[in-house]
Amino acid sequence: MTLLQYARRLYSFDTLDTRFTTSSRTPPREGASNTQSRIDPARPSPNENGFSTIRAPGNGAEGGVGVQDTSASRWGTPEFLIYYIIFILVVPMMFKVTYDVSNPSHPNYPRYVHLLSPGWIPGRKVDNSDDQYSAFRDNIPYMFILLVIHPLLRRVYEALYPVKGRPHGLQSVAKTNTHHLPGSKPASADARLNQRVTFDLYFAVVLLCALHGFSALKVLVILYINYSLATQLPKQYVPTATWVFNIGILFANELCKGYKYADIAEAFLPWSVSSELDLRKEGLHAHWGVWLDGYGGLLPRWEILFNLTVLRLVSFNLDYYWSLGREGGSPIEKKQLDPARLSERDRVDIPAKTEDYSFRNYVAYTLYSPLYLTGPILTFNEYISQVRYTPLSITRSRTVLYGVRFLITLVTMELMLHFIYAVAISKSQPAWEVYTPFQLSMLGYFNLHIIWLKLLLPWRFFRLWALLDGIDPPENMVRCMSDNYSALAFWRGWHRSLNRWIVRYIYIPLGGSGGPGSRGYWGKAKAILNILAVFTFVALWHDINLKLLMWGWLVTLFILPEVLAGFLFPKKRWQNHKHAYRIICGIGAVGNILMMMAANLVGFAVGLDGLSGLVHGIVGSYSGLVFLATACAALFVGVQVMFETREQELRQGIRLKC
């Protein structure tokens, strides 16, 4: 295999997540074979030249492509040769201008130098000023140790308590047919589930105590209450009680600051304070309350990361609730499916066995160590399916390639933090007037890129850990932040496991886009209202503050033009004017990109005041307006490349809808 072939395989969608190249309705064995024949990095894609009508092989996320008309490849046309020249000139300038404002010679440097830390690259400091990422970065060595120890301990446990006839993944599947697959035997699969869940539970409790100290008891109490709501209440009250309790927990965790033991003692032990012996009695409750608070583990503020756990609590309760409505036997038996080779959709939709909704399985799922802190998010049904049968998508070569991609991303982030101080500059309340419009726009742009990387790295690290442990959660980031032009598509690919969770548990139960009989203006209006409800929940779920709430509403507002444009300019009416339609879409996409950047800068970077300063610095002068027009032209070029990239994916039979 040549270096180019290796690079193509390394950066293929199949390496990132087989869900991107296999239909959610396709059983994994079929998907694996189709993927191998379609996305061979050593061969060109079919129909690379000339107009073609292809029948995609039923693969791709979101249920496949079907019959697609793909235009002639534009990669070698004079139009794209011009685009290549623009890329070669502009992209290095983008990095250079941001590097220049990050040098000690810049007049604003003294205002943020105190936010920089010593770096490992000679002559450069590192911008480790983002609290969220610094917590991850500073603990990378310890997390790599955990990444090695956890799978090794599982291997030791499995050797001590072996399961006869356990499934061994794709290699064993290749040697046997469906009817004789050891993992297909219910007894063997149930024994494997029991083995894995037992280890998951013990390790999770130990890790929980190490992370949160005595606050682990608070987490377990919340888990028990939520489980009781699902299993003890009458069926019709379960959904309402689940949502009220879990949204209430989000607010209570924030308002009560994690329920300090000292505060609990003050509230529930009134005898500990009296008018005569205030000092003495106060010392008594402070002795044990503050003492317990003093042993908060490695992450004393457990409530900060509990938001992910709330999603799993909701997932268990609603999956259990929907399982109660199934009558007439197992869907697996009805459809004569092989439980060891269920498609992705079946793993999510088909309920687990009644006995699987036990408290032990629930705790093991909720606190599953590789995914506990940051996700990605698995539904309860899919977790049970994967611990019962090893996912056929997990292979050694794919996991190794995924690990290589993670390391490349980590090195990229380190280089950016050493040479581009966009985060520290934005935190220092700089004098924006000293920056040129180009510099201001690049500071905002690279700020967003660092936000993307700081989220991408933890998600990929913990997903890599899960893959090494035999669990295949969804990939959270589908595309690079710079490879997005649609607000709707962007949110399908950003934190993808959260998007899938929202669609399953919020968007569809609310009515989705309206469904049959709700087309036209009413259907669009209902879809917008549901999107507003979704982003309001997402904003409050991230953090209960006005800035993120404004972000959620801005995102909904900025989606409106795209929805209206799609309604006013339907693609089917432009079949005879495809070139003109591509130009119109490109112009609209430039506006989309500007609005998405504004919304995310408000929500996750500089806030509304910081955005106001950036915008004023860019458009507050004639030269700024000239730059804005030039930047929009450059964005248009980028959008055309994005369009062609997606056309290329369609030629390969891949449709990601993002």
CSV table of C-alpha atoms in Angstrom, one decimal, residues 369-635:
chain,number,residue,atom,x,y,z
A,369,SER,CA,-16.6,4.2,32.2
A,370,PRO,CA,-15.3,5.1,28.7
A,371,LEU,CA,-18.4,7.2,27.9
A,372,TYR,CA,-19.3,8.5,31.4
A,373,LEU,CA,-17.6,11.9,31.3
A,374,THR,CA,-18.1,13.2,27.7
A,375,GLY,CA,-19.9,10.6,25.7
A,376,PRO,CA,-20.6,9.9,22.8
A,377,ILE,CA,-24.1,8.9,23.7
A,378,LEU,CA,-25.5,5.4,23.3
A,379,THR,CA,-29.1,4.6,23.9
A,380,PHE,CA,-29.9,1.9,26.4
A,381,ASN,CA,-31.2,-0.5,23.8
A,382,GLU,CA,-28.0,-0.2,21.7
A,383,TYR,CA,-25.8,-0.6,24.8
A,384,ILE,CA,-27.5,-3.9,25.7
A,385,SER,CA,-27.3,-5.1,22.1
A,386,GLN,CA,-23.6,-4.4,21.9
A,387,VAL,CA,-22.7,-6.0,25.3
A,388,ARG,CA,-24.6,-9.0,24.3
A,389,TYR,CA,-23.1,-9.3,20.8
A,390,THR,CA,-19.7,-7.9,19.8
A,391,PRO,CA,-20.3,-5.2,17.1
A,392,LEU,CA,-19.0,-6.5,13.8
A,393,SER,CA,-17.9,-3.0,12.9
A,394,ILE,CA,-15.0,-3.2,15.4
A,395,THR,CA,-11.8,-4.5,13.8
A,396,ARG,CA,-8.2,-4.1,14.8
A,397,SER,CA,-7.1,-2.3,11.7
A,398,ARG,CA,-10.0,0.2,11.8
A,399,THR,CA,-9.3,0.9,15.5
A,400,VAL,CA,-5.6,1.4,14.9
A,401,LEU,CA,-6.4,3.9,12.1
A,402,TYR,CA,-8.9,5.7,14.3
A,403,GLY,CA,-6.2,6.0,17.0
A,404,VAL,CA,-3.7,7.4,14.4
A,405,ARG,CA,-6.3,10.0,13.4
A,406,PHE,CA,-6.7,11.0,17.1
A,407,LEU,CA,-3.0,11.4,17.5
A,408,ILE,CA,-2.8,13.6,14.4
A,409,THR,CA,-5.6,15.7,15.7
A,410,LEU,CA,-4.0,16.1,19.0
A,411,VAL,CA,-0.7,17.2,17.5
A,412,THR,CA,-2.6,19.7,15.3
A,413,MET,CA,-4.3,21.2,18.4
A,414,GLU,CA,-0.9,21.5,20.1
A,415,LEU,CA,0.6,23.4,17.2
A,416,MET,CA,-2.4,25.7,17.0
A,417,LEU,CA,-2.2,26.5,20.7
A,418,HIS,CA,1.5,27.2,20.5
A,419,PHE,CA,1.3,29.5,17.5
A,420,ILE,CA,-2.2,31.0,17.5
A,421,TYR,CA,-3.3,32.7,20.7
A,422,ALA,CA,-6.9,33.4,19.6
A,423,VAL,CA,-8.5,32.2,22.9
A,424,ALA,CA,-6.3,34.3,25.1
A,425,ILE,CA,-6.7,37.3,23.0
A,426,SER,CA,-10.5,37.1,23.1
A,427,LYS,CA,-10.4,36.5,26.9
A,428,SER,CA,-8.3,39.6,27.6
A,429,GLN,CA,-10.9,42.2,26.4
A,430,PRO,CA,-8.5,43.5,23.8
A,431,ALA,CA,-8.5,46.9,22.1
A,432,TRP,CA,-10.2,45.7,18.9
A,433,GLU,CA,-9.4,48.9,17.1
A,434,VAL,CA,-5.7,47.9,16.8
A,435,TYR,CA,-6.6,45.0,14.6
A,436,THR,CA,-7.3,45.1,10.9
A,437,PRO,CA,-10.6,43.7,9.6
A,438,PHE,CA,-8.7,40.7,8.2
A,439,GLN,CA,-7.0,40.1,11.6
A,440,LEU,CA,-10.4,40.4,13.4
A,441,SER,CA,-12.1,37.9,11.1
A,442,MET,CA,-9.3,35.4,11.5
A,443,LEU,CA,-9.3,35.7,15.3
A,444,GLY,CA,-13.0,34.9,15.3
A,445,TYR,CA,-12.5,32.1,12.7
A,446,PHE,CA,-9.6,30.4,14.6
A,447,ASN,CA,-11.4,30.8,17.9
A,448,LEU,CA,-14.2,28.7,16.4
A,449,HIS,CA,-11.7,26.2,15.1
A,450,ILE,CA,-10.1,25.8,18.5
A,451,ILE,CA,-13.6,25.3,20.0
A,452,TRP,CA,-14.2,22.6,17.5
A,453,LEU,CA,-10.9,20.9,18.3
A,454,LYS,CA,-11.3,21.1,22.0
A,455,LEU,CA,-14.6,19.2,21.7
A,456,LEU,CA,-13.4,16.8,19.1
A,457,LEU,CA,-10.4,15.6,21.0
A,458,PRO,CA,-12.2,14.4,24.2
A,459,TRP,CA,-15.0,12.9,22.2
A,460,ARG,CA,-12.6,10.9,20.0
A,461,PHE,CA,-10.4,9.9,22.9
A,462,PHE,CA,-13.3,8.4,24.9
A,463,ARG,CA,-14.7,6.8,21.8
A,464,LEU,CA,-11.3,5.3,21.1
A,465,TRP,CA,-11.4,3.9,24.6
A,466,ALA,CA,-14.8,2.4,24.0
A,467,LEU,CA,-13.7,0.9,20.7
A,468,LEU,CA,-10.7,-0.8,22.5
A,469,ASP,CA,-13.3,-2.1,25.0
A,470,GLY,CA,-15.5,-3.6,22.4
A,471,ILE,CA,-18.2,-1.0,22.2
A,472,ASP,CA,-18.9,1.1,19.1
A,473,PRO,CA,-20.6,4.4,19.9
A,474,PRO,CA,-21.4,6.9,17.2
A,475,GLU,CA,-18.8,9.3,16.0
A,476,ASN,CA,-19.7,12.8,17.2
A,477,MET,CA,-18.0,15.0,14.6
A,478,VAL,CA,-18.7,14.1,10.9
A,479,ARG,CA,-16.9,16.9,9.1
A,480,CYS,CA,-14.3,19.6,9.8
A,481,MET,CA,-15.9,22.8,11.1
A,482,SER,CA,-14.8,24.6,7.9
A,483,ASP,CA,-16.6,22.0,5.7
A,484,ASN,CA,-20.1,23.2,6.5
A,485,TYR,CA,-22.4,25.6,4.7
A,486,SER,CA,-25.9,24.6,5.9
A,487,ALA,CA,-27.1,25.4,9.4
A,488,LEU,CA,-29.4,22.4,9.4
A,489,ALA,CA,-26.8,20.0,8.1
A,490,PHE,CA,-24.2,21.5,10.5
A,491,TRP,CA,-26.2,20.5,13.5
A,492,ARG,CA,-26.8,17.0,12.1
A,493,GLY,CA,-23.0,16.5,12.1
A,494,TRP,CA,-22.0,18.5,15.2
A,495,HIS,CA,-22.2,16.4,18.3
A,496,ARG,CA,-23.9,13.8,16.2
A,497,SER,CA,-24.8,11.4,19.0
A,498,LEU,CA,-26.6,14.2,20.8
A,499,ASN,CA,-28.4,15.0,17.6
A,500,ARG,CA,-29.5,11.4,17.2
A,501,TRP,CA,-30.6,11.4,20.9
A,502,ILE,CA,-32.6,14.6,20.3
A,503,VAL,CA,-34.3,13.2,17.2
A,504,ARG,CA,-35.3,10.0,19.0
A,505,TYR,CA,-36.4,11.4,22.4
A,506,ILE,CA,-37.6,15.0,21.6
A,507,TYR,CA,-38.0,16.0,18.0
A,508,ILE,CA,-40.0,13.0,16.8
A,509,PRO,CA,-42.2,12.8,19.9
A,510,LEU,CA,-43.0,16.5,19.3
A,511,GLY,CA,-44.1,15.8,15.8
A,512,GLY,CA,-40.8,16.3,13.9
A,513,SER,CA,-41.3,18.3,10.7
A,514,GLY,CA,-45.0,17.8,10.8
A,515,GLY,CA,-45.5,14.4,9.2
A,516,PRO,CA,-48.0,13.5,6.5
A,517,GLY,CA,-50.8,16.0,6.0
A,518,SER,CA,-48.7,18.9,7.5
A,519,ARG,CA,-46.9,20.1,4.4
A,520,GLY,CA,-46.6,23.6,3.1
A,521,TYR,CA,-46.5,26.6,5.4
A,522,TRP,CA,-48.0,24.9,8.4
A,523,GLY,CA,-45.5,22.0,8.2
A,524,LYS,CA,-42.6,24.4,8.0
A,525,ALA,CA,-44.0,26.5,10.8
A,526,LYS,CA,-44.4,23.4,13.0
A,527,ALA,CA,-40.9,22.3,12.2
A,528,ILE,CA,-39.5,25.7,13.2
A,529,LEU,CA,-41.4,25.6,16.5
A,530,ASN,CA,-40.0,22.1,17.2
A,531,ILE,CA,-36.5,23.3,16.3
A,532,LEU,CA,-36.9,26.2,18.7
A,533,ALA,CA,-38.0,23.8,21.5
A,534,VAL,CA,-35.0,21.6,20.7
A,535,PHE,CA,-32.4,24.4,20.8
A,536,THR,CA,-33.9,25.9,23.9
A,537,PHE,CA,-33.5,22.5,25.6
A,538,VAL,CA,-30.0,22.1,24.2
A,539,ALA,CA,-29.0,25.6,25.5
A,540,LEU,CA,-30.3,24.9,29.0
A,541,TRP,CA,-28.8,21.4,28.9
A,542,HIS,CA,-25.3,22.9,28.1
A,543,ASP,CA,-25.5,25.5,30.9
A,544,ILE,CA,-28.2,27.5,32.5
A,545,ASN,CA,-27.2,31.0,31.5
A,546,LEU,CA,-28.5,33.8,29.3
A,547,LYS,CA,-25.6,33.6,26.8
A,548,LEU,CA,-26.3,30.1,25.8
A,549,LEU,CA,-30.1,30.7,25.7
A,550,MET,CA,-29.5,33.5,23.3
A,551,TRP,CA,-27.3,31.2,21.3
A,552,GLY,CA,-30.1,28.6,21.0
A,553,TRP,CA,-32.6,31.3,19.8
A,554,LEU,CA,-30.0,32.8,17.4
A,555,VAL,CA,-29.4,29.4,15.9
A,556,THR,CA,-33.2,28.9,15.4
A,557,LEU,CA,-33.5,32.4,13.9
A,558,PHE,CA,-30.6,31.8,11.5
A,559,ILE,CA,-32.1,28.5,10.3
A,560,LEU,CA,-35.2,30.4,9.2
A,561,PRO,CA,-33.6,31.9,6.0
A,562,GLU,CA,-32.4,28.4,4.9
A,563,VAL,CA,-35.8,26.9,5.5
A,564,LEU,CA,-37.6,29.7,3.6
A,565,ALA,CA,-35.0,29.6,0.8
A,566,GLY,CA,-35.6,25.8,0.4
A,567,PHE,CA,-39.3,26.4,0.3
A,568,LEU,CA,-39.1,29.3,-2.3
A,569,PHE,CA,-36.4,27.7,-4.5
A,570,PRO,CA,-37.1,23.9,-4.6
A,571,LYS,CA,-34.4,22.0,-6.3
A,572,LYS,CA,-36.8,20.1,-8.6
A,573,ARG,CA,-37.8,23.4,-10.3
A,574,TRP,CA,-34.2,24.1,-11.3
A,575,GLN,CA,-33.4,20.8,-13.0
A,576,ASN,CA,-32.9,22.5,-16.3
A,577,HIS,CA,-30.8,25.3,-14.8
A,578,LYS,CA,-28.4,23.4,-12.6
A,579,HIS,CA,-25.5,25.8,-13.0
A,580,ALA,CA,-27.6,28.9,-12.1
A,581,TYR,CA,-29.0,26.9,-9.1
A,582,ARG,CA,-25.5,26.1,-7.9
A,583,ILE,CA,-24.6,29.8,-8.0
A,584,ILE,CA,-27.8,30.8,-6.1
A,585,CYS,CA,-27.1,28.1,-3.5
A,586,GLY,CA,-23.5,29.3,-3.2
A,587,ILE,CA,-24.6,32.8,-2.4
A,588,GLY,CA,-27.1,31.7,0.1
A,589,ALA,CA,-24.5,29.4,1.7
A,590,VAL,CA,-22.2,32.3,2.2
A,591,GLY,CA,-24.9,34.0,4.3
A,592,ASN,CA,-25.4,30.8,6.2
A,593,ILE,CA,-21.8,30.6,7.1
A,594,LEU,CA,-21.6,34.1,8.4
A,595,MET,CA,-24.7,33.6,10.5
A,596,MET,CA,-23.5,30.3,11.9
A,597,MET,CA,-20.1,31.9,12.9
A,598,ALA,CA,-22.0,34.8,14.6
A,599,ALA,CA,-24.2,32.4,16.6
A,600,ASN,CA,-21.4,30.2,17.8
A,601,LEU,CA,-19.1,33.1,18.7
A,602,VAL,CA,-21.9,34.4,20.9
A,603,GLY,CA,-22.6,31.1,22.5
A,604,PHE,CA,-19.1,29.6,23.0
A,605,ALA,CA,-16.5,32.2,22.6
A,606,VAL,CA,-16.7,36.0,22.9
A,607,GLY,CA,-20.4,36.6,23.8
A,608,LEU,CA,-22.7,39.2,22.4
A,609,ASP,CA,-20.5,42.2,23.5
A,610,GLY,CA,-17.4,40.6,22.0
A,611,LEU,CA,-19.2,39.8,18.8
A,612,SER,CA,-20.4,43.4,18.6
A,613,GLY,CA,-16.7,44.6,18.9
A,614,LEU,CA,-15.6,42.2,16.2
A,615,VAL,CA,-18.4,43.2,13.8
A,616,HIS,CA,-17.8,46.9,14.4
A,617,GLY,CA,-14.1,46.5,13.7
A,618,ILE,CA,-14.8,44.6,10.4
A,619,VAL,CA,-17.6,46.7,8.9
A,620,GLY,CA,-17.0,50.0,10.7
A,621,SER,CA,-14.9,51.4,7.8
A,622,TYR,CA,-14.8,51.5,4.1
A,623,SER,CA,-11.7,49.3,4.0
A,624,GLY,CA,-13.6,46.9,6.3
A,625,LEU,CA,-16.5,46.7,3.8
A,626,VAL,CA,-14.1,46.0,1.0
A,627,PHE,CA,-12.6,43.2,3.0
A,628,LEU,CA,-16.0,41.8,3.8
A,629,ALA,CA,-16.9,41.6,0.1
A,630,THR,CA,-13.5,39.9,-0.6
A,631,ALA,CA,-14.1,37.5,2.2
A,632,CYS,CA,-17.6,36.6,0.9
A,633,ALA,CA,-16.0,35.9,-2.5
A,634,ALA,CA,-13.5,33.6,-0.8
A,635,LEU,CA,-16.2,31.9,1.1
